[in-house]
mmCIF file of C-alpha atoms in Angstrom:
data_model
loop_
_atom_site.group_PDB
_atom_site.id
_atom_site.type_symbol
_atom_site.label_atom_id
_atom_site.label_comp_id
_atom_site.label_asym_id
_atom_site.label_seq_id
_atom_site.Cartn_x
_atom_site.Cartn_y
_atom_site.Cartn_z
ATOM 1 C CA UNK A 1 40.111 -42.486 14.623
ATOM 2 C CA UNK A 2 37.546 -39.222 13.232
ATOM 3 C CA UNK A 3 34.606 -38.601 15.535
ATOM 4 C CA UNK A 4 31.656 -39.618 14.118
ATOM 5 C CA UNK A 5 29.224 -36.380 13.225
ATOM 6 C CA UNK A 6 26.362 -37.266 15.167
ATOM 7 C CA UNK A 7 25.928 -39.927 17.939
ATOM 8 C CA UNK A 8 23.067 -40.880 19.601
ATOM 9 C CA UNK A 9 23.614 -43.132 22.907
ATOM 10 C CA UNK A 10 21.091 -45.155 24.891
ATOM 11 C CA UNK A 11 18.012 -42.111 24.223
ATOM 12 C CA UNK A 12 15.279 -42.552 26.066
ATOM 13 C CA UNK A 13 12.180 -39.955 26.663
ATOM 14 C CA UNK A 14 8.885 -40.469 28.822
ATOM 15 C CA UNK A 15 6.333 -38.239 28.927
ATOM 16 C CA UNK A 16 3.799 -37.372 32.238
ATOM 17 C CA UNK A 17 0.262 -38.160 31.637
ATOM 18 C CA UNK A 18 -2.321 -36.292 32.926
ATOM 19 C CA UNK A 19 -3.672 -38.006 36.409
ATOM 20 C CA UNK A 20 -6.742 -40.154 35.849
ATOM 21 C CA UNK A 21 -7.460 -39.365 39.668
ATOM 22 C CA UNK A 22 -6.724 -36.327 42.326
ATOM 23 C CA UNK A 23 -4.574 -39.212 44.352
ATOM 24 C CA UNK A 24 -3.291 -41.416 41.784
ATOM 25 C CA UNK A 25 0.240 -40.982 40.392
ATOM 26 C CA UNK A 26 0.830 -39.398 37.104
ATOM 27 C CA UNK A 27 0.935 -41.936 33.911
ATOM 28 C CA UNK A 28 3.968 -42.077 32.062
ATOM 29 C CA UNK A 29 4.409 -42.838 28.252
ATOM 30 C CA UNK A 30 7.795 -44.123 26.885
ATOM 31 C CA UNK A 31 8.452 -42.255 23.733
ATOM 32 C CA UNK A 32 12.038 -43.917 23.275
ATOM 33 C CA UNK A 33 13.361 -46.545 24.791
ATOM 34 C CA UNK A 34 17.764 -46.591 24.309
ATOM 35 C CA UNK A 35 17.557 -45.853 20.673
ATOM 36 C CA UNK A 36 21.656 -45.902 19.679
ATOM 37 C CA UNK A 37 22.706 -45.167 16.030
ATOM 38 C CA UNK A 38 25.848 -43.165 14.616
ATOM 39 C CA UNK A 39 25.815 -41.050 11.982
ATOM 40 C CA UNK A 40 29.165 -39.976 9.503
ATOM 41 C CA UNK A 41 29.807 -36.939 8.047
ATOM 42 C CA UNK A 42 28.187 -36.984 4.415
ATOM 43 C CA UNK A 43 25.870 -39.662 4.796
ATOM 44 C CA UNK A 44 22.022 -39.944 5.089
ATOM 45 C CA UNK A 45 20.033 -41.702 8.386
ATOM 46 C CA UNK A 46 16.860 -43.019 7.266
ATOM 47 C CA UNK A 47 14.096 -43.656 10.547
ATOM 48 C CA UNK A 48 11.191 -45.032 9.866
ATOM 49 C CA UNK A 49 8.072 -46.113 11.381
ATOM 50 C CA UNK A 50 4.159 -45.353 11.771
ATOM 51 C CA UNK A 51 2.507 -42.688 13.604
ATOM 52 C CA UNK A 52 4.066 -42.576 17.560
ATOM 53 C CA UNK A 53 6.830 -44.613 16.797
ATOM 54 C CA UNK A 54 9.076 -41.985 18.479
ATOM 55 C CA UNK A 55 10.321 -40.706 14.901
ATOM 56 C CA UNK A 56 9.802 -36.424 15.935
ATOM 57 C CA UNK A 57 10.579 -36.815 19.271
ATOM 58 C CA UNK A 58 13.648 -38.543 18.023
ATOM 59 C CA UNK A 59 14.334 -35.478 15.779
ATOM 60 C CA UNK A 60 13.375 -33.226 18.677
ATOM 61 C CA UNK A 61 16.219 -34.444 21.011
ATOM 62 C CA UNK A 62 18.572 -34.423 18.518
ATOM 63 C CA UNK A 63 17.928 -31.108 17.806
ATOM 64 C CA UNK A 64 18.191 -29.869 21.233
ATOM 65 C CA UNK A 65 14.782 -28.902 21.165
ATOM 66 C CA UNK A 66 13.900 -31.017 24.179
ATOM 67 C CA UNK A 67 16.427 -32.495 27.086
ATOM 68 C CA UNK A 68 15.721 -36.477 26.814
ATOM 69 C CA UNK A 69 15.217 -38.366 30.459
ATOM 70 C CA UNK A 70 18.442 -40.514 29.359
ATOM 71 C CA UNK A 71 20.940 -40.612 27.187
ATOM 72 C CA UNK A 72 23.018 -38.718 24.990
ATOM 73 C CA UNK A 73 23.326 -36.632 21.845
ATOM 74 C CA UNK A 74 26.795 -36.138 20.368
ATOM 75 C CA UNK A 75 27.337 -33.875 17.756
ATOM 76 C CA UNK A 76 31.379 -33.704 16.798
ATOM 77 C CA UNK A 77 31.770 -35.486 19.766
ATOM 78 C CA UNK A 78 29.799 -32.475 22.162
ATOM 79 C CA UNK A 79 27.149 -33.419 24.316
ATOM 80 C CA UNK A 80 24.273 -31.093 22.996
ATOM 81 C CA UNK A 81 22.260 -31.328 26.395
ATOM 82 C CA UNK A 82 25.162 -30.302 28.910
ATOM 83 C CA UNK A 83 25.810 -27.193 26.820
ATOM 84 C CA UNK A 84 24.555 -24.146 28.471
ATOM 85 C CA UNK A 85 22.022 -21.500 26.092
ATOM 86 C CA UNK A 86 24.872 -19.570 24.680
ATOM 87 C CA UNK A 87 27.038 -22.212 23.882
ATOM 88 C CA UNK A 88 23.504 -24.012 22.069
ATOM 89 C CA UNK A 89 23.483 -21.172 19.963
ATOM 90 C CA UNK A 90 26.798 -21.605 19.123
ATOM 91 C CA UNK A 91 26.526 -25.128 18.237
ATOM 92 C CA UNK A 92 23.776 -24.681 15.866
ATOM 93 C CA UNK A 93 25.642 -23.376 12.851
ATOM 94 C CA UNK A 94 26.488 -27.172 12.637
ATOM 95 C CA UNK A 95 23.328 -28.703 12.511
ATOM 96 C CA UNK A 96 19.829 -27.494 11.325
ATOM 97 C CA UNK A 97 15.998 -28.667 10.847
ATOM 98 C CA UNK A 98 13.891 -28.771 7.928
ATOM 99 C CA UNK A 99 10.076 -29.144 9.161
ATOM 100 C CA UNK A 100 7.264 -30.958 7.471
ATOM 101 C CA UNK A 101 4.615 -28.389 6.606
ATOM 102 C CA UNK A 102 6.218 -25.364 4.458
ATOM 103 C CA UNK A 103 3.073 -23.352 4.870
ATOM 104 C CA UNK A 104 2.936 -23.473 8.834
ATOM 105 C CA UNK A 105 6.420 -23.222 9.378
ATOM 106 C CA UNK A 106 7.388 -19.871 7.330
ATOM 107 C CA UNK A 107 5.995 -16.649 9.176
ATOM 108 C CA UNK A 108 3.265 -15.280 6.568
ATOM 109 C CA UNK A 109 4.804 -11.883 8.148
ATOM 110 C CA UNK A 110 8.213 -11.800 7.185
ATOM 111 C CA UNK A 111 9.671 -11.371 3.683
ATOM 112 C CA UNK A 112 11.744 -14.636 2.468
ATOM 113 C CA UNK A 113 15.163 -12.245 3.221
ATOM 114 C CA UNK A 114 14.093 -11.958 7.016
ATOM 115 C CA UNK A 115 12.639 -16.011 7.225
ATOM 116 C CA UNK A 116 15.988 -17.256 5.183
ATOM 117 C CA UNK A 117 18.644 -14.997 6.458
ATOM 118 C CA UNK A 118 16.775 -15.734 10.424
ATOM 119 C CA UNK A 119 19.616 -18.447 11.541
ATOM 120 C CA UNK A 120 22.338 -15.717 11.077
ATOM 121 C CA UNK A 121 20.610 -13.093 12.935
ATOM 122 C CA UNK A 122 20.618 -15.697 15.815
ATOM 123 C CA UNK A 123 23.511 -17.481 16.090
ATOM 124 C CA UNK A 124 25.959 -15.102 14.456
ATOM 125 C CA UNK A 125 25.045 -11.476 14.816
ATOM 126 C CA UNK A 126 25.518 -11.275 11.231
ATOM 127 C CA UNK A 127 25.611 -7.677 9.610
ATOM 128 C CA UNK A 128 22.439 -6.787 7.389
ATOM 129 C CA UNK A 129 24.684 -6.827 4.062
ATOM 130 C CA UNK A 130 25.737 -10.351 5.216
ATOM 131 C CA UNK A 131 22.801 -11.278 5.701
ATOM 132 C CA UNK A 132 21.231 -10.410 2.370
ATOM 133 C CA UNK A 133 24.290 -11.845 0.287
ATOM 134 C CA UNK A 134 24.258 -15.420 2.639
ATOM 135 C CA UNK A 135 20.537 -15.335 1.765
ATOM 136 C CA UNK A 136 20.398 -14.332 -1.668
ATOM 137 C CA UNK A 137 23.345 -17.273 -1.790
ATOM 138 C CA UNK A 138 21.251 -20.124 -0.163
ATOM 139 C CA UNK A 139 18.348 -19.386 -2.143
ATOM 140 C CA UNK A 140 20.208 -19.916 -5.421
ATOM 141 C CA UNK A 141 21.799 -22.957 -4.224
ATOM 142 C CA UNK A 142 17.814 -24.205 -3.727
ATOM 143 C CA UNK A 143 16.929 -22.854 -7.694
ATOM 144 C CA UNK A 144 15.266 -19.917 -6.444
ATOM 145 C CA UNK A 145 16.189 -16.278 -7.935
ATOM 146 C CA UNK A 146 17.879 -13.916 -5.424
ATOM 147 C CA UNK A 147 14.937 -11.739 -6.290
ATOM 148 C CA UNK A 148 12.328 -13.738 -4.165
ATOM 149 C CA UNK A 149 14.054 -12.820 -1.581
ATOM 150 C CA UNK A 150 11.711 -9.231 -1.331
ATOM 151 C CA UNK A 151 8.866 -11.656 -1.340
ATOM 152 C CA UNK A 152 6.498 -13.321 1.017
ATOM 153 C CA UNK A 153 5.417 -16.526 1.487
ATOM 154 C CA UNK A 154 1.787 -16.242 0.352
ATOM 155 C CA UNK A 155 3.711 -16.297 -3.275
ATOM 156 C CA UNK A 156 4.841 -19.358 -3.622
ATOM 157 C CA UNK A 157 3.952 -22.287 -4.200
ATOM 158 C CA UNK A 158 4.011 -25.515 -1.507
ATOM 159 C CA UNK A 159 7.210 -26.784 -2.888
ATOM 160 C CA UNK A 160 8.692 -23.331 -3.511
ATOM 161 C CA UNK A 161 7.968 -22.511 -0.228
ATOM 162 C CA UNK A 162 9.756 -26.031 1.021
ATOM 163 C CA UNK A 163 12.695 -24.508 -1.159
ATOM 164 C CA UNK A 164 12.761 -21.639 0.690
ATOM 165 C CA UNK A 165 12.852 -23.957 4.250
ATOM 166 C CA UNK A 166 15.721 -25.802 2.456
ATOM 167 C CA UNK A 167 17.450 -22.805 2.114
ATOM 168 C CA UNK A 168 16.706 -21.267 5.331
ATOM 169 C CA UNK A 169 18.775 -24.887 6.734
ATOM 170 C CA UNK A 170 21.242 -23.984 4.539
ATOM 171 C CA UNK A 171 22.240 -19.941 4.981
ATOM 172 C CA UNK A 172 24.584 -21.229 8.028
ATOM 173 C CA UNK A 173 26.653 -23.582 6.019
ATOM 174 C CA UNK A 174 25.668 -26.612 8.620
ATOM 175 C CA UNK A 175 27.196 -30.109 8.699
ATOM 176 C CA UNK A 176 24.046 -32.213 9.294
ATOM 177 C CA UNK A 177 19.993 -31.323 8.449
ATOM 178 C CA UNK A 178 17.426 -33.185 10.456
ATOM 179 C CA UNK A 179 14.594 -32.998 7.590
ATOM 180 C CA UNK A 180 11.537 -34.322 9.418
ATOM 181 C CA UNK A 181 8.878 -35.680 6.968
ATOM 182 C CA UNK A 182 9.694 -32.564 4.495
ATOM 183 C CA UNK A 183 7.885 -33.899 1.292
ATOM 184 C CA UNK A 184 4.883 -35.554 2.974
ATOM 185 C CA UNK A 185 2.715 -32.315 2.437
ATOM 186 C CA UNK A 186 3.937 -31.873 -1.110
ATOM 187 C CA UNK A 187 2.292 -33.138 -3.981
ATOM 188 C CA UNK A 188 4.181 -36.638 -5.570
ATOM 189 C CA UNK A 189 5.771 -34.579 -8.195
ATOM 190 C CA UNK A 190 6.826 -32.012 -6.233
ATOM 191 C CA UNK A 191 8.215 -34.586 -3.792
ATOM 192 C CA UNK A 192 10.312 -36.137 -6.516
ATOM 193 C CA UNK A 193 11.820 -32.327 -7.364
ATOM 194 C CA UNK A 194 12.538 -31.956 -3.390
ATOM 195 C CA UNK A 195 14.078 -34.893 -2.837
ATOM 196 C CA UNK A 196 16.612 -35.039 -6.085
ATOM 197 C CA UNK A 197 17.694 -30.795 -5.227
ATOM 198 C CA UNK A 198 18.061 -32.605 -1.679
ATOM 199 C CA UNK A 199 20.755 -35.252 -3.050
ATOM 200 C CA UNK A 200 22.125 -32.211 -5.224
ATOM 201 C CA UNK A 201 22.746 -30.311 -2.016
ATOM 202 C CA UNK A 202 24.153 -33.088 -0.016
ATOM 203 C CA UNK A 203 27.239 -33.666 -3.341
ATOM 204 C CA UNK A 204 27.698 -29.814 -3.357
ATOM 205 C CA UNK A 205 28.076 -29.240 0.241
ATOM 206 C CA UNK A 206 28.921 -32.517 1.957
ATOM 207 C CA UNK A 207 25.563 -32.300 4.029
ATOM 208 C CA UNK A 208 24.719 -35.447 6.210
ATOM 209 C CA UNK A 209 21.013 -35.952 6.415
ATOM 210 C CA UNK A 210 18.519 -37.732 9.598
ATOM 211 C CA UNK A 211 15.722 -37.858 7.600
ATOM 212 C CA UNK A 212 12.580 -38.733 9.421
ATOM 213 C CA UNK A 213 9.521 -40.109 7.250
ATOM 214 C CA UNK A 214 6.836 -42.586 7.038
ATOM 215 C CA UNK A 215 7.601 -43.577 3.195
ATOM 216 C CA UNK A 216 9.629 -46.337 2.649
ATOM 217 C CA UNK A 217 10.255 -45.153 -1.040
ATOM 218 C CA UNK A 218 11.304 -42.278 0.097
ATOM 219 C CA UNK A 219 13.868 -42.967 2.446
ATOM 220 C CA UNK A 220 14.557 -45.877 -0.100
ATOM 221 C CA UNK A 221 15.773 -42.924 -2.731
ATOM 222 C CA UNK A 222 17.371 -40.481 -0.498
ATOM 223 C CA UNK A 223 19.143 -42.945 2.565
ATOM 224 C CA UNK A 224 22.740 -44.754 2.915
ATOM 225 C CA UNK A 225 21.527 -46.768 6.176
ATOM 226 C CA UNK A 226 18.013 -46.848 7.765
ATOM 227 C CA UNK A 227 16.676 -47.520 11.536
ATOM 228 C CA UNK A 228 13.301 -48.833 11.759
ATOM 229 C CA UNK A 229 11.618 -47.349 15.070
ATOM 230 C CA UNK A 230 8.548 -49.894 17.043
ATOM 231 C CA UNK A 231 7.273 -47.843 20.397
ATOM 232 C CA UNK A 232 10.293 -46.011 20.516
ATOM 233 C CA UNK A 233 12.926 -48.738 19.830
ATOM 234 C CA UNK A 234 14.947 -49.627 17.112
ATOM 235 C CA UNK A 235 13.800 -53.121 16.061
ATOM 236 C CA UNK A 236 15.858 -53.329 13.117
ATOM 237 C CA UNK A 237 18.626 -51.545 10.742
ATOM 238 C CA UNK A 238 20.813 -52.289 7.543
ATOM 239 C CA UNK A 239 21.079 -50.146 4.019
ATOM 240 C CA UNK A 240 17.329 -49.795 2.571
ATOM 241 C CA UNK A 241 17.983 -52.004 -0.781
ATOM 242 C CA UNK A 242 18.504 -55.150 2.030
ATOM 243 C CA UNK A 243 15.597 -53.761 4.511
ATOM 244 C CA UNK A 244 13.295 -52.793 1.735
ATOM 245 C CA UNK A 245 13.498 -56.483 0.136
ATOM 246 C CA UNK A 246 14.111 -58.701 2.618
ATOM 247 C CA UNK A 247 13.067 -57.511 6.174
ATOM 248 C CA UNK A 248 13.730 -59.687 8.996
ATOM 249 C CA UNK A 249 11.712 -57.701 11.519
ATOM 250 C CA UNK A 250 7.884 -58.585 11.840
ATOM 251 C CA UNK A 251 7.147 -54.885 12.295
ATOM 252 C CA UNK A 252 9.401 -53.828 9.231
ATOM 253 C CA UNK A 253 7.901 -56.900 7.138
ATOM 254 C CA UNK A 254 4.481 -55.122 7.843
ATOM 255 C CA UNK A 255 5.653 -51.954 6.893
ATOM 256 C CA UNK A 256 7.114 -52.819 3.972
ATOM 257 C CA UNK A 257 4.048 -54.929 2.979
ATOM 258 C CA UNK A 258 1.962 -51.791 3.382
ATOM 259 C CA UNK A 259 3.597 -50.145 0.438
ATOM 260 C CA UNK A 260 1.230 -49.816 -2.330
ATOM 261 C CA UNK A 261 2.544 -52.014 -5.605
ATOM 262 C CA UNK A 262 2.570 -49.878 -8.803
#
């Protein structure tokens, strides 16, 4: 039997408040509460859910980003949070994040070769010719001349720049892209562009997708499966056309109620 890509076992994260008193104990919040899912090789993980359902933090610890207070994160079958900071690094040429807001999360300061061709430099020592030819590479797999690559951010547009996130994802050839919310600063045809070169990418390269977002239609387009998240549990899952049209959930009933009709 294959090992599943990713797999994400009995997750849980709380988070310290600040004390309301000098004495008192420290408040805790529950951010997830045993959230389990698998994910295969090739396929696309919707999660869903409204503001502090536990969606980024669930991105967060699947990234590595932050050590949960339970649970594990399998990638390949490796637990990501008993690997020690070299063998992280390592790791990371398999899996890789696209953020939500492509102006804050490219460097105004570095040219698009030095944001894109950034992974390599970190996890693989990479020389500088390899670097410009996995770069110029990645960015013509996201329909941007090798050209751009001399430029900086300030000329591009919002969904260029998201282009040039995509490809920065992309320059280490990973397995699996956590994409959390990436269209929901774009513009809704721009959105439409970035999700369909997403489902391009995914046939070319065989990418598996968690894709974290707030909008039903778009998980709807881009998902194979879908886990709704309520305070930091799962509260239901299935494939989005059954979810999307006939939600047994209360909390996924209201969600999908809140969708504006065209």
């Amino acid at each position: 039997m294959t090992t599943p890509l990713l797999q994400v076992q009995g997750l849980h994260q709380r988070y310290r408040l600040p004390r309301r008193r000098l004495l008192a104990p420290a408040p805790e919040v529950q951010a997830l509460a045993g959230v389990d899912f698998t994910l295969e090789a090739g396929r696309s993980l919707g999660i869903v859910g409204e503001s502090g359902s536990g969606k980024s933090t669930l991105a967060r610890m699947v990234m590595a980003l932050e050590r949960p207070s339970a649970g594990r994160v399998l990638f390949d079958g490796v637990d990501l949070h008993t690997l020690d900071a070299a063998a992280l690094r390592r790791a990371r040429v398999g899996f890789q994040m696209v953020f939500q807001d492509p102006y804050g999360s490219l460097d105004p300061r570095r040219s698009v070769l030095q944001t894109v061709a950034e992974p390599l430099v970190a996890l693989h020592g990479a020389t500088p010719a390899e670097q410009h030819r996995r770069a110029a590479e990645a960015l013509e797999a996201v329909g941007l001349p090798a050209a751009d690559l001399a430029k900086f951010p300030h000329e591009f547009s919002g969904g260029q720049r998201q282009r040039i996130a995509i490809a920065r994802a992309l320059v280490t050839r990973p397995r699996l892209i956590v994409a959390d919310e990436p269209v929901s600063a774009l513009d809704v045809s721009v959105q439409a562009q970035v999700l369909n070169l997403m489902r391009d990418l995914q046939q070319q390269f065989g990418l598996a997708y968690l894709f974290i977002s707030h909008d039903l239609a778009v998980v709807d387009l881009v998902c194979d499966e879908v886990l709704v998240l309520q305070q930091g549990r799962v509260v239901e899952a299935g494939p989005p056309g059954r979810l999307f049209t006939a939600p047994s959930h209360p909390y996924t009933q209201r969600l999908v109620a809140a969708v504006p009709k065209s």
